[in-house]
Short mmCIF file of C-alpha atoms in Angstrom, two decimals:
data_model
loop_
_atom_site.label_atom_id
_atom_site.label_comp_id
_atom_site.label_asym_id
_atom_site.label_seq_id
_atom_site.Cartn_x
_atom_site.Cartn_y
_atom_site.Cartn_z
CA UNK A 555 111.96 -49.99 -107.80
CA UNK A 556 108.60 -48.29 -107.52
CA UNK A 557 107.66 -46.30 -103.92
CA UNK A 558 104.12 -44.57 -103.07
CA UNK A 559 104.53 -41.64 -100.45
CA UNK A 560 101.65 -40.27 -98.19
CA UNK A 561 103.08 -37.62 -96.92
CA UNK A 562 99.89 -37.11 -94.39
CA UNK A 563 99.55 -39.51 -91.60
CA UNK A 564 96.04 -38.10 -90.65
CA UNK A 565 93.43 -35.16 -92.14
CA UNK A 566 90.44 -33.88 -90.45
CA UNK A 567 87.34 -32.39 -92.32
CA UNK A 568 83.77 -30.75 -91.75
CA UNK A 569 81.19 -32.89 -92.73
CA UNK A 570 79.83 -31.49 -95.93
CA UNK A 571 83.47 -29.53 -96.58
CA UNK A 572 85.89 -30.94 -99.17
CA UNK A 573 89.05 -32.61 -98.55
CA UNK A 574 92.15 -33.16 -100.55
CA UNK A 575 94.38 -36.24 -99.54
CA UNK A 576 97.77 -36.50 -101.21
CA UNK A 577 100.10 -38.96 -102.62
CA UNK A 578 103.23 -38.51 -104.58
CA UNK A 579 104.75 -42.00 -106.54
CA UNK A 580 108.51 -42.96 -108.15
CA UNK A 581 108.58 -44.85 -111.60
CA UNK A 582 110.22 -44.92 -114.40
CA UNK A 583 107.61 -47.08 -116.11
CA UNK A 584 105.57 -44.99 -118.38
CA UNK A 585 101.82 -47.29 -118.22
CA UNK A 586 100.73 -48.02 -114.72
CA UNK A 587 97.29 -47.98 -113.12
CA UNK A 588 96.94 -45.43 -109.64
CA UNK A 589 93.95 -46.60 -107.01
CA UNK A 590 92.77 -45.33 -103.90
CA UNK A 591 91.65 -47.68 -101.51
CA UNK A 592 89.32 -47.04 -98.62
CA UNK A 593 89.38 -49.10 -95.24
CA UNK A 594 86.86 -48.37 -92.82
CA UNK A 595 87.34 -49.09 -88.75
CA UNK A 596 87.73 -52.93 -89.03
CA UNK A 597 86.60 -53.48 -92.39
CA UNK A 598 87.95 -54.61 -95.99
CA UNK A 599 90.02 -52.64 -97.99
CA UNK A 600 87.63 -51.39 -101.13
CA UNK A 601 88.56 -49.48 -103.98
CA UNK A 602 87.47 -45.85 -104.24
CA UNK A 603 88.68 -44.92 -107.60
CA UNK A 604 91.63 -46.20 -110.17
CA UNK A 605 93.25 -44.36 -112.45
CA UNK A 606 95.35 -45.39 -116.48
CA UNK A 607 98.63 -43.51 -116.67
CA UNK A 608 97.88 -43.25 -120.29
CA UNK A 609 94.29 -41.23 -120.13
CA UNK A 610 94.99 -37.77 -119.48
CA UNK A 611 91.12 -37.10 -118.31
CA UNK A 612 91.02 -37.58 -114.50
CA UNK A 613 89.29 -40.02 -112.52
CA UNK A 614 85.92 -39.49 -110.92
CA UNK A 615 83.14 -41.66 -109.03
CA UNK A 616 80.69 -39.37 -107.91
CA UNK A 617 81.93 -37.29 -104.68
CA UNK A 618 85.54 -38.70 -105.33
CA UNK A 619 88.01 -37.30 -108.40
CA UNK A 620 91.32 -37.37 -108.45
CA UNK A 621 94.29 -34.88 -109.67
CA UNK A 622 96.38 -36.99 -111.65
CA UNK A 623 99.93 -34.94 -112.81
CA UNK A 624 101.69 -37.49 -114.75
CA UNK A 625 105.05 -35.33 -115.46
CA UNK A 626 105.34 -34.50 -111.51
CA UNK A 627 104.14 -38.09 -110.35
CA UNK A 628 101.26 -36.88 -108.36
CA UNK A 629 98.13 -38.42 -107.50
CA UNK A 630 95.98 -36.48 -104.86
CA UNK A 631 92.59 -37.48 -104.27
CA UNK A 632 89.42 -34.91 -103.48
CA UNK A 633 86.60 -35.67 -101.75
CA UNK A 634 83.70 -33.41 -101.88
CA UNK A 635 80.58 -33.17 -99.95
CA UNK A 636 82.43 -35.17 -97.15
CA UNK A 637 80.12 -37.20 -95.27
CA UNK A 638 80.58 -39.29 -91.78
CA UNK A 639 80.68 -42.18 -93.57
CA UNK A 640 84.14 -41.34 -95.38
CA UNK A 641 85.91 -41.38 -91.98
CA UNK A 642 88.71 -44.10 -93.12
CA UNK A 643 92.34 -44.73 -93.88
CA UNK A 644 93.05 -44.01 -97.43
CA UNK A 645 95.80 -45.73 -99.42
CA UNK A 646 97.15 -44.68 -102.59
CA UNK A 647 98.61 -47.52 -104.45
CA UNK A 648 100.50 -48.48 -107.54
CA UNK A 649 100.70 -51.14 -110.18
CA UNK A 650 102.64 -51.55 -112.99
CA UNK A 651 100.84 -52.00 -116.47
CA UNK A 652 102.63 -55.33 -117.72
CA UNK A 653 104.70 -57.71 -115.83
CA UNK A 654 103.73 -58.90 -112.69
CA UNK A 655 99.81 -59.86 -112.28
CA UNK A 656 99.19 -56.98 -110.88
CA UNK A 657 100.94 -56.89 -106.95
CA UNK A 658 100.18 -53.60 -105.08
CA UNK A 659 102.67 -50.92 -103.94
CA UNK A 660 100.67 -48.82 -101.43
CA UNK A 661 101.59 -45.98 -99.68
CA UNK A 662 101.39 -45.64 -95.74
CA UNK A 663 98.00 -44.58 -95.46
CA UNK A 664 96.00 -41.29 -94.26
CA UNK A 665 93.56 -41.75 -91.90
CA UNK A 666 90.66 -39.03 -92.63
CA UNK A 667 88.29 -37.91 -89.53
CA UNK A 668 85.22 -36.14 -90.33
CA UNK A 669 83.60 -33.91 -88.29
CA UNK A 670 79.91 -33.83 -87.76
CA UNK B 101 77.52 -58.79 -102.95
CA UNK B 102 80.61 -61.37 -102.29
CA UNK B 103 83.25 -60.56 -100.21
CA UNK B 104 86.81 -62.25 -99.45
CA UNK B 105 86.75 -63.49 -95.71
CA UNK B 106 89.55 -64.26 -93.03
CA UNK B 107 90.24 -66.33 -90.41
CA UNK B 108 91.16 -65.91 -87.76
CA UNK B 109 90.28 -61.85 -87.18
CA UNK B 110 93.24 -61.84 -84.71
CA UNK B 111 95.78 -64.79 -83.51
CA UNK B 112 98.44 -64.63 -80.67
CA UNK B 113 101.09 -67.37 -80.90
CA UNK B 114 104.42 -68.25 -79.17
CA UNK B 115 107.16 -67.07 -81.15
CA UNK B 116 108.78 -70.86 -82.81
CA UNK B 117 104.92 -72.00 -83.18
CA UNK B 118 103.37 -72.96 -86.87
CA UNK B 119 100.60 -70.45 -87.87
CA UNK B 120 97.95 -70.61 -90.27
CA UNK B 121 95.49 -68.11 -92.20
CA UNK B 122 92.60 -69.16 -93.78
CA UNK B 123 91.06 -66.90 -96.77
CA UNK B 124 87.97 -67.43 -98.73
CA UNK B 125 88.97 -65.52 -102.23
CA UNK B 126 85.12 -64.85 -104.01
CA UNK B 127 84.47 -67.80 -105.82
CA UNK B 128 84.66 -66.60 -109.26
CA UNK B 129 88.08 -65.06 -108.67
CA UNK B 130 91.42 -66.70 -110.07
CA UNK B 131 94.23 -64.89 -108.13
CA UNK B 132 95.15 -64.62 -105.58
CA UNK B 133 97.85 -62.24 -103.11
CA UNK B 134 99.00 -62.31 -99.51
CA UNK B 135 99.63 -58.40 -98.05
CA UNK B 136 100.89 -57.74 -95.20
CA UNK B 137 101.17 -54.32 -92.97
CA UNK B 138 103.53 -54.28 -89.69
CA UNK B 139 101.83 -51.53 -87.49
CA UNK B 140 102.26 -47.68 -88.85
CA UNK B 141 104.26 -48.85 -92.13
CA UNK B 142 102.97 -49.35 -95.71
CA UNK B 143 101.13 -52.40 -96.84
CA UNK B 144 103.53 -54.73 -98.77
CA UNK B 145 103.05 -57.49 -101.00
CA UNK B 146 103.63 -60.99 -99.93
CA UNK B 147 102.86 -63.49 -103.27
CA UNK B 148 100.84 -63.76 -105.59
CA UNK B 149 98.86 -67.38 -106.47
CA UNK B 150 97.18 -68.27 -109.66
CA UNK B 151 96.51 -71.75 -111.29
CA UNK B 152 97.59 -73.67 -108.64
CA UNK B 153 101.12 -72.38 -108.08
CA UNK B 154 103.22 -69.21 -107.15
CA UNK B 155 103.06 -66.34 -109.86
CA UNK B 156 105.33 -64.07 -107.67
CA UNK B 157 107.05 -63.10 -104.54
CA UNK B 158 108.35 -60.82 -102.54
CA UNK B 159 111.94 -60.78 -100.52
CA UNK B 160 109.72 -60.85 -97.54
CA UNK B 161 108.45 -64.09 -98.48
CA UNK B 162 111.20 -66.57 -97.48
CA UNK B 163 111.48 -70.21 -96.65
CA UNK B 164 109.50 -69.96 -93.22
CA UNK B 165 106.27 -68.76 -95.66
CA UNK B 166 104.10 -70.81 -97.81
CA UNK B 167 100.59 -71.20 -99.51
CA UNK B 168 98.27 -73.36 -100.87
CA UNK B 169 94.98 -74.07 -101.83
CA UNK B 170 93.58 -77.03 -100.54
CA UNK B 171 90.22 -77.55 -102.37
CA UNK B 172 88.24 -75.46 -104.10
CA UNK B 173 87.88 -72.53 -101.83
CA UNK B 174 90.27 -71.52 -99.79
CA UNK B 175 93.61 -70.31 -99.73
CA UNK B 176 96.33 -70.46 -96.93
CA UNK B 177 99.52 -68.72 -95.71
CA UNK B 178 100.97 -70.65 -93.47
CA UNK B 179 104.31 -69.38 -91.23
CA UNK B 180 106.42 -72.29 -90.11
CA UNK B 181 108.08 -71.19 -87.51
CA UNK B 182 107.23 -66.95 -86.24
CA UNK B 183 109.31 -64.66 -85.74
CA UNK B 184 108.42 -61.54 -83.23
CA UNK B 185 108.86 -59.51 -86.18
CA UNK B 186 106.32 -61.43 -88.35
CA UNK B 187 103.68 -59.80 -86.00
CA UNK B 188 101.16 -57.75 -88.56
CA UNK B 189 97.97 -57.46 -90.12
CA UNK B 190 97.56 -59.50 -93.12
CA UNK B 191 95.61 -59.16 -96.21
CA UNK B 192 93.94 -61.41 -98.73
CA UNK B 193 92.78 -60.04 -101.75
CA UNK B 194 91.57 -62.13 -105.24
CA UNK B 195 90.35 -60.59 -108.48
CA UNK B 196 88.77 -62.44 -111.84
CA UNK B 197 91.71 -61.79 -114.07
CA UNK B 198 95.52 -60.81 -114.30
CA UNK B 199 94.98 -57.50 -115.57
CA UNK B 200 97.22 -55.21 -113.99
CA UNK B 201 93.97 -52.78 -113.61
CA UNK B 202 91.70 -55.11 -112.11
CA UNK B 203 90.52 -54.40 -109.21
CA UNK B 204 91.73 -56.35 -106.24
CA UNK B 205 88.91 -57.26 -103.69
CA UNK B 206 90.37 -57.56 -99.93
CA UNK B 207 89.45 -59.74 -96.72
CA UNK B 208 89.28 -58.01 -93.22
CA UNK B 209 92.61 -58.79 -92.32
CA UNK B 210 94.14 -61.10 -89.78
CA UNK B 211 95.66 -59.29 -86.89
CA UNK B 212 98.74 -61.92 -85.83
CA UNK B 213 100.48 -60.85 -82.66
CA UNK B 214 104.00 -62.99 -82.01
CA UNK B 215 104.70 -63.36 -78.10
#
């Protein structure tokens, strides 16, 4: 069975600085997707960034980028120029490419605080 | 921008009581999900639903749980006889197609407390 591990329960970053959130996963599959979801306090989880395992190039979305290391099964999220609005829970998630209709497997989450 | 909504936001119930958690997915979405998160633990998949039937369910989703799409808009999760360990945040999600990489849109959750 696939698992997702986020080893940092909490992280803190100064506004305008860069922070990296860690995520590792375990799977025997070769084709899958990885996601980072953000959940602001009392708000919906929203997708931050998505990585397809067969793509070697790391995904980027504005200030958000990932470091995807397939062999190491590592998928970290880098937030550059951190803003107060980035404060949230961040969840790493995995889904197999085929088979199920996209049932996400989540990590426990990392709570990010942004200091002004 | 369309959003997934969930009601109620909080619910307190007595052990053994039935609860119904309601979700309104985004209108053109066809795939629906329930997840839950027990405090301090991972978000866990419960069930997926497509074309008016369950597509897949986890081991958590036992006979005490059921899902329904009673009309064209609502998607409900029923727990027939709640247990203390059902206390959790319950998230509904929906997406347009069955592709694994398709974005799932989540609701804000219902916090269920079973006493």
